[in-house]
């Protein structure tokens, strides 16, 4: 479903943003399963850092946790967070998708990733999703928020606020979908008290 991002993105730096390649060794792969709780197969991965923060990689966890948005994308799509652009390749290839609007906070990330994406159907706006608002008449069939670098239950409040604020822009046609990265997993973690 997702392309190998090391084949698309070359290591480079732009202002505060940096794309790099990272190799997970066989030992690190084994340790990932029992130390970190999320198995990461050995191999080469692309990573995006903004400042000193690791924002995204194209590891197995990222691929699995972003499948749902690709499957549910159709019509006009709104995505908060550009990341490596990994989810955009399969979304833009879907015949059911008319347009994709991405809101990305950092121009440096846009400058690094935008040249690797198809131009057709794609608009990228440099803005903070917490402050940006679509035109009053805008409607989207799919809305997805993926702006958090960490899987943390502290994200739940921001997710709730974004879903509440953007719900009025969700097209009501019976096939609409809105989600956030790791939302269900975070709710489950919170219920379990972890």
PDB file of C-alpha atoms in Angstrom:
ATOM      1  CA  UNK A   1       0.000   0.000   0.000  1.00  0.00           C
ATOM      2  CA  UNK A   2       2.729   2.478   0.939  1.00  0.00           C
ATOM      3  CA  UNK A   3       5.869   3.151  -1.089  1.00  0.00           C
ATOM      4  CA  UNK A   4       9.344   2.585   0.320  1.00  0.00           C
ATOM      5  CA  UNK A   5      10.104   6.151   1.392  1.00  0.00           C
ATOM      6  CA  UNK A   6      13.910   5.707   1.293  1.00  0.00           C
ATOM      7  CA  UNK A   7      13.521   5.252  -2.467  1.00  0.00           C
ATOM      8  CA  UNK A   8      11.603   8.538  -2.742  1.00  0.00           C
ATOM      9  CA  UNK A   9      13.179  10.827  -0.137  1.00  0.00           C
ATOM     10  CA  UNK A  10      16.901  11.503  -0.071  1.00  0.00           C
ATOM     11  CA  UNK A  11      18.632  12.555   3.140  1.00  0.00           C
ATOM     12  CA  UNK A  12      18.640  16.358   3.235  1.00  0.00           C
ATOM     13  CA  UNK A  13      18.083  19.303   5.512  1.00  0.00           C
ATOM     14  CA  UNK A  14      16.006  22.452   5.054  1.00  0.00           C
ATOM     15  CA  UNK A  15      15.992  24.967   7.906  1.00  0.00           C
ATOM     16  CA  UNK A  16      14.649  23.170  10.995  1.00  0.00           C
ATOM     17  CA  UNK A  17      13.487  20.082   9.061  1.00  0.00           C
ATOM     18  CA  UNK A  18      15.613  17.088   8.159  1.00  0.00           C
ATOM     19  CA  UNK A  19      15.006  13.850   6.296  1.00  0.00           C
ATOM     20  CA  UNK A  20      17.403  11.049   7.068  1.00  0.00           C
ATOM     21  CA  UNK A  21      17.689   7.318   6.498  1.00  0.00           C
ATOM     22  CA  UNK A  22      18.087   4.965   9.439  1.00  0.00           C
ATOM     23  CA  UNK A  23      18.986   1.272   9.485  1.00  0.00           C
ATOM     24  CA  UNK A  24      17.375  -1.073  12.017  1.00  0.00           C
ATOM     25  CA  UNK A  25      19.811  -3.920  12.653  1.00  0.00           C
ATOM     26  CA  UNK A  26      18.702  -7.520  13.313  1.00  0.00           C
ATOM     27  CA  UNK A  27      19.469  -7.052  17.035  1.00  0.00           C
ATOM     28  CA  UNK A  28      17.496  -3.796  17.207  1.00  0.00           C
ATOM     29  CA  UNK A  29      14.632  -5.528  15.438  1.00  0.00           C
ATOM     30  CA  UNK A  30      14.583  -8.336  18.018  1.00  0.00           C
ATOM     31  CA  UNK A  31      14.778  -5.849  20.886  1.00  0.00           C
ATOM     32  CA  UNK A  32      11.941  -3.768  19.452  1.00  0.00           C
ATOM     33  CA  UNK A  33       9.514  -6.636  19.977  1.00  0.00           C
ATOM     34  CA  UNK A  34      10.208  -7.257  23.635  1.00  0.00           C
ATOM     35  CA  UNK A  35      11.627  -3.955  24.902  1.00  0.00           C
ATOM     36  CA  UNK A  36       9.513  -1.384  23.113  1.00  0.00           C
ATOM     37  CA  UNK A  37       6.365  -3.397  22.528  1.00  0.00           C
ATOM     38  CA  UNK A  38       6.177  -2.490  18.826  1.00  0.00           C
ATOM     39  CA  UNK A  39       8.006  -4.794  16.453  1.00  0.00           C
ATOM     40  CA  UNK A  40      10.135  -3.067  13.836  1.00  0.00           C
ATOM     41  CA  UNK A  41      11.561  -5.353  11.143  1.00  0.00           C
ATOM     42  CA  UNK A  42      15.193  -4.914  10.244  1.00  0.00           C
ATOM     43  CA  UNK A  43      15.723  -2.682   7.267  1.00  0.00           C
ATOM     44  CA  UNK A  44      16.252   0.871   6.113  1.00  0.00           C
ATOM     45  CA  UNK A  45      13.716   3.552   6.988  1.00  0.00           C
ATOM     46  CA  UNK A  46      13.158   7.235   6.250  1.00  0.00           C
ATOM     47  CA  UNK A  47      12.745   9.574   9.208  1.00  0.00           C
ATOM     48  CA  UNK A  48      11.608  13.190   9.489  1.00  0.00           C
ATOM     49  CA  UNK A  49      12.874  15.391  12.290  1.00  0.00           C
ATOM     50  CA  UNK A  50      11.720  18.923  13.038  1.00  0.00           C
ATOM     51  CA  UNK A  51      14.281  20.515  15.293  1.00  0.00           C
ATOM     52  CA  UNK A  52      15.261  17.709  17.648  1.00  0.00           C
ATOM     53  CA  UNK A  53      11.858  16.013  17.510  1.00  0.00           C
ATOM     54  CA  UNK A  54      11.378  12.824  15.516  1.00  0.00           C
ATOM     55  CA  UNK A  55       8.065  13.567  13.780  1.00  0.00           C
ATOM     56  CA  UNK A  56       7.620  10.495  11.593  1.00  0.00           C
ATOM     57  CA  UNK A  57       9.210   7.431  10.081  1.00  0.00           C
ATOM     58  CA  UNK A  58       7.996   4.851   7.598  1.00  0.00           C
ATOM     59  CA  UNK A  59       8.319   1.915   9.988  1.00  0.00           C
ATOM     60  CA  UNK A  60       5.799  -0.916  10.222  1.00  0.00           C
ATOM     61  CA  UNK A  61       3.951   0.855  13.063  1.00  0.00           C
ATOM     62  CA  UNK A  62       3.493   4.004  10.955  1.00  0.00           C
ATOM     63  CA  UNK A  63       2.321   1.959   7.986  1.00  0.00           C
ATOM     64  CA  UNK A  64      -0.180  -0.077  10.008  1.00  0.00           C
ATOM     65  CA  UNK A  65      -1.507   2.907  11.943  1.00  0.00           C
ATOM     66  CA  UNK A  66      -2.159   4.909   8.763  1.00  0.00           C
ATOM     67  CA  UNK A  67      -3.910   2.253   6.658  1.00  0.00           C
ATOM     68  CA  UNK A  68      -7.388   3.296   7.788  1.00  0.00           C
ATOM     69  CA  UNK A  69      -7.179   6.789   6.321  1.00  0.00           C
ATOM     70  CA  UNK A  70      -6.074   5.430   2.948  1.00  0.00           C
ATOM     71  CA  UNK A  71      -8.910   2.901   2.877  1.00  0.00           C
ATOM     72  CA  UNK A  72     -11.485   5.554   3.841  1.00  0.00           C
ATOM     73  CA  UNK A  73     -10.244   8.359   1.577  1.00  0.00           C
ATOM     74  CA  UNK A  74     -12.629   9.529  -1.103  1.00  0.00           C
ATOM     75  CA  UNK A  75     -14.032  12.754  -2.493  1.00  0.00           C
ATOM     76  CA  UNK A  76     -12.348  15.869  -1.165  1.00  0.00           C
ATOM     77  CA  UNK A  77      -9.834  15.023   1.563  1.00  0.00           C
ATOM     78  CA  UNK A  78      -8.414  17.240   4.316  1.00  0.00           C
ATOM     79  CA  UNK A  79      -5.256  16.095   6.103  1.00  0.00           C
ATOM     80  CA  UNK A  80      -3.481  17.885   8.937  1.00  0.00           C
ATOM     81  CA  UNK A  81       0.225  17.034   8.950  1.00  0.00           C
ATOM     82  CA  UNK A  82       2.381  16.339   5.889  1.00  0.00           C
ATOM     83  CA  UNK A  83       5.043  14.202   7.548  1.00  0.00           C
ATOM     84  CA  UNK A  84       7.038  12.218   4.985  1.00  0.00           C
ATOM     85  CA  UNK A  85       4.095  12.311   2.550  1.00  0.00           C
ATOM     86  CA  UNK A  86       3.845   8.521   2.896  1.00  0.00           C
ATOM     87  CA  UNK A  87       0.039   8.365   3.075  1.00  0.00           C
ATOM     88  CA  UNK A  88      -0.404  10.797   0.197  1.00  0.00           C
ATOM     89  CA  UNK A  89       1.016   8.497  -2.476  1.00  0.00           C
ATOM     90  CA  UNK A  90      -1.739   5.852  -2.161  1.00  0.00           C
ATOM     91  CA  UNK A  91      -4.453   8.435  -1.370  1.00  0.00           C
ATOM     92  CA  UNK A  92      -3.683  10.527  -4.458  1.00  0.00           C
ATOM     93  CA  UNK A  93      -3.670   7.358  -6.581  1.00  0.00           C
ATOM     94  CA  UNK A  94      -7.253   6.488  -5.578  1.00  0.00           C
ATOM     95  CA  UNK A  95      -9.809   7.146  -8.316  1.00  0.00           C
ATOM     96  CA  UNK A  96     -12.378   7.922  -5.596  1.00  0.00           C
ATOM     97  CA  UNK A  97     -10.335  10.954  -4.444  1.00  0.00           C
ATOM     98  CA  UNK A  98     -11.044  14.281  -6.200  1.00  0.00           C
ATOM     99  CA  UNK A  99      -8.708  16.517  -4.208  1.00  0.00           C
ATOM    100  CA  UNK A 100      -6.418  16.491  -1.176  1.00  0.00           C
ATOM    101  CA  UNK A 101      -5.709  19.554   0.956  1.00  0.00           C
ATOM    102  CA  UNK A 102      -2.848  19.194   3.436  1.00  0.00           C
ATOM    103  CA  UNK A 103      -2.290  21.664   6.272  1.00  0.00           C
ATOM    104  CA  UNK A 104       1.356  21.610   7.403  1.00  0.00           C
ATOM    105  CA  UNK A 105       2.742  23.849  10.122  1.00  0.00           C
ATOM    106  CA  UNK A 106       6.344  23.981   8.903  1.00  0.00           C
ATOM    107  CA  UNK A 107       7.357  25.456   5.546  1.00  0.00           C
ATOM    108  CA  UNK A 108      10.689  23.626   5.806  1.00  0.00           C
ATOM    109  CA  UNK A 109       8.841  20.278   5.837  1.00  0.00           C
ATOM    110  CA  UNK A 110       6.811  21.353   2.802  1.00  0.00           C
ATOM    111  CA  UNK A 111       9.995  22.375   0.963  1.00  0.00           C
ATOM    112  CA  UNK A 112      11.571  18.947   1.582  1.00  0.00           C
ATOM    113  CA  UNK A 113       8.561  16.721   0.850  1.00  0.00           C
ATOM    114  CA  UNK A 114       6.440  18.579  -1.755  1.00  0.00           C
ATOM    115  CA  UNK A 115       8.793  17.950  -4.713  1.00  0.00           C
ATOM    116  CA  UNK A 116       8.406  14.177  -4.220  1.00  0.00           C
ATOM    117  CA  UNK A 117       4.607  14.192  -4.495  1.00  0.00           C
ATOM    118  CA  UNK A 118       2.387  14.217  -7.582  1.00  0.00           C
ATOM    119  CA  UNK A 119       1.002  17.694  -8.254  1.00  0.00           C
ATOM    120  CA  UNK A 120      -2.358  16.511  -9.540  1.00  0.00           C
ATOM    121  CA  UNK A 121      -5.206  16.851  -7.022  1.00  0.00           C
ATOM    122  CA  UNK A 122      -2.867  18.130  -4.232  1.00  0.00           C
ATOM    123  CA  UNK A 123      -2.842  21.471  -2.388  1.00  0.00           C
ATOM    124  CA  UNK A 124      -0.505  22.075   0.555  1.00  0.00           C
ATOM    125  CA  UNK A 125      -1.099  25.057   2.853  1.00  0.00           C
ATOM    126  CA  UNK A 126       1.474  26.212   5.400  1.00  0.00           C
ATOM    127  CA  UNK A 127      -0.573  26.829   8.543  1.00  0.00           C
ATOM    128  CA  UNK A 128      -1.196  25.525  12.047  1.00  0.00           C
ATOM    129  CA  UNK A 129      -4.333  23.333  11.998  1.00  0.00           C
ATOM    130  CA  UNK A 130      -5.264  24.675  15.444  1.00  0.00           C
ATOM    131  CA  UNK A 131      -5.676  28.153  13.907  1.00  0.00           C
ATOM    132  CA  UNK A 132      -6.468  27.492  10.236  1.00  0.00           C
ATOM    133  CA  UNK A 133     -10.073  27.322   9.109  1.00  0.00           C
ATOM    134  CA  UNK A 134     -11.471  26.306   5.723  1.00  0.00           C
ATOM    135  CA  UNK A 135     -13.849  28.550   3.841  1.00  0.00           C
ATOM    136  CA  UNK A 136     -17.337  28.446   5.370  1.00  0.00           C
ATOM    137  CA  UNK A 137     -18.774  26.563   2.391  1.00  0.00           C
ATOM    138  CA  UNK A 138     -15.963  23.957   2.229  1.00  0.00           C
ATOM    139  CA  UNK A 139     -16.948  20.315   2.785  1.00  0.00           C
ATOM    140  CA  UNK A 140     -14.758  17.222   2.913  1.00  0.00           C
ATOM    141  CA  UNK A 141     -15.646  13.541   2.636  1.00  0.00           C
ATOM    142  CA  UNK A 142     -12.513  12.580   4.574  1.00  0.00           C
ATOM    143  CA  UNK A 143     -10.722  14.460   7.362  1.00  0.00           C
ATOM    144  CA  UNK A 144      -7.592  13.134   9.072  1.00  0.00           C
ATOM    145  CA  UNK A 145      -5.386  14.643  11.779  1.00  0.00           C
ATOM    146  CA  UNK A 146      -1.808  13.362  12.066  1.00  0.00           C
ATOM    147  CA  UNK A 147       0.200  16.073  13.810  1.00  0.00           C
ATOM    148  CA  UNK A 148       1.516  14.332  16.920  1.00  0.00           C
ATOM    149  CA  UNK A 149       5.067  12.951  17.090  1.00  0.00           C
ATOM    150  CA  UNK A 150       4.312  10.649  20.036  1.00  0.00           C
ATOM    151  CA  UNK A 151       1.670   8.113  20.993  1.00  0.00           C
ATOM    152  CA  UNK A 152       0.479   9.721  24.220  1.00  0.00           C
ATOM    153  CA  UNK A 153      -2.919   9.957  25.910  1.00  0.00           C
ATOM    154  CA  UNK A 154      -2.218  13.675  26.368  1.00  0.00           C
ATOM    155  CA  UNK A 155      -3.123  13.981  22.647  1.00  0.00           C
ATOM    156  CA  UNK A 156      -6.740  12.979  23.337  1.00  0.00           C
ATOM    157  CA  UNK A 157      -7.869  16.458  24.361  1.00  0.00           C
ATOM    158  CA  UNK A 158      -6.449  18.053  21.205  1.00  0.00           C
ATOM    159  CA  UNK A 159      -8.011  15.286  19.093  1.00  0.00           C
ATOM    160  CA  UNK A 160     -11.394  15.931  20.733  1.00  0.00           C
ATOM    161  CA  UNK A 161     -11.125  19.674  20.084  1.00  0.00           C
ATOM    162  CA  UNK A 162     -10.095  19.221  16.440  1.00  0.00           C
ATOM    163  CA  UNK A 163     -12.886  16.700  15.765  1.00  0.00           C
ATOM    164  CA  UNK A 164     -15.449  19.024  17.346  1.00  0.00           C
ATOM    165  CA  UNK A 165     -14.192  22.070  15.427  1.00  0.00           C
ATOM    166  CA  UNK A 166     -13.997  20.378  12.009  1.00  0.00           C
ATOM    167  CA  UNK A 167     -17.135  18.209  12.217  1.00  0.00           C
ATOM    168  CA  UNK A 168     -19.178  20.946  10.518  1.00  0.00           C
ATOM    169  CA  UNK A 169     -16.887  20.670   7.461  1.00  0.00           C
ATOM    170  CA  UNK A 170     -17.528  16.958   7.078  1.00  0.00           C
ATOM    171  CA  UNK A 171     -19.799  16.189   4.141  1.00  0.00           C
ATOM    172  CA  UNK A 172     -22.951  14.390   5.309  1.00  0.00           C
ATOM    173  CA  UNK A 173     -23.446  11.834   2.571  1.00  0.00           C
ATOM    174  CA  UNK A 174     -23.356   8.583   4.523  1.00  0.00           C
ATOM    175  CA  UNK A 175     -19.787   7.765   3.519  1.00  0.00           C
ATOM    176  CA  UNK A 176     -17.964  10.509   5.359  1.00  0.00           C
ATOM    177  CA  UNK A 177     -15.029   9.655   7.641  1.00  0.00           C
ATOM    178  CA  UNK A 178     -12.990  11.587  10.204  1.00  0.00           C
ATOM    179  CA  UNK A 179     -10.084  10.195  12.191  1.00  0.00           C
ATOM    180  CA  UNK A 180      -6.853  10.960  13.990  1.00  0.00           C
ATOM    181  CA  UNK A 181      -3.583   9.073  14.160  1.00  0.00           C
ATOM    182  CA  UNK A 182      -3.740   6.383  16.874  1.00  0.00           C
ATOM    183  CA  UNK A 183      -7.048   7.766  18.259  1.00  0.00           C
ATOM    184  CA  UNK A 184      -8.627   4.407  19.092  1.00  0.00           C
ATOM    185  CA  UNK A 185      -5.378   3.086  20.589  1.00  0.00           C
ATOM    186  CA  UNK A 186      -5.070   6.181  22.782  1.00  0.00           C
ATOM    187  CA  UNK A 187      -8.644   5.798  24.044  1.00  0.00           C
ATOM    188  CA  UNK A 188      -7.883   2.164  24.863  1.00  0.00           C
ATOM    189  CA  UNK A 189      -4.692   3.127  26.710  1.00  0.00           C
ATOM    190  CA  UNK A 190      -6.582   5.727  28.722  1.00  0.00           C
ATOM    191  CA  UNK A 191      -9.317   3.231  29.670  1.00  0.00           C
ATOM    192  CA  UNK A 192      -6.697   0.718  30.816  1.00  0.00           C
ATOM    193  CA  UNK A 193      -4.932   3.361  32.911  1.00  0.00           C
ATOM    194  CA  UNK A 194      -1.569   2.978  31.165  1.00  0.00           C
TER     195      UNK A 194
END
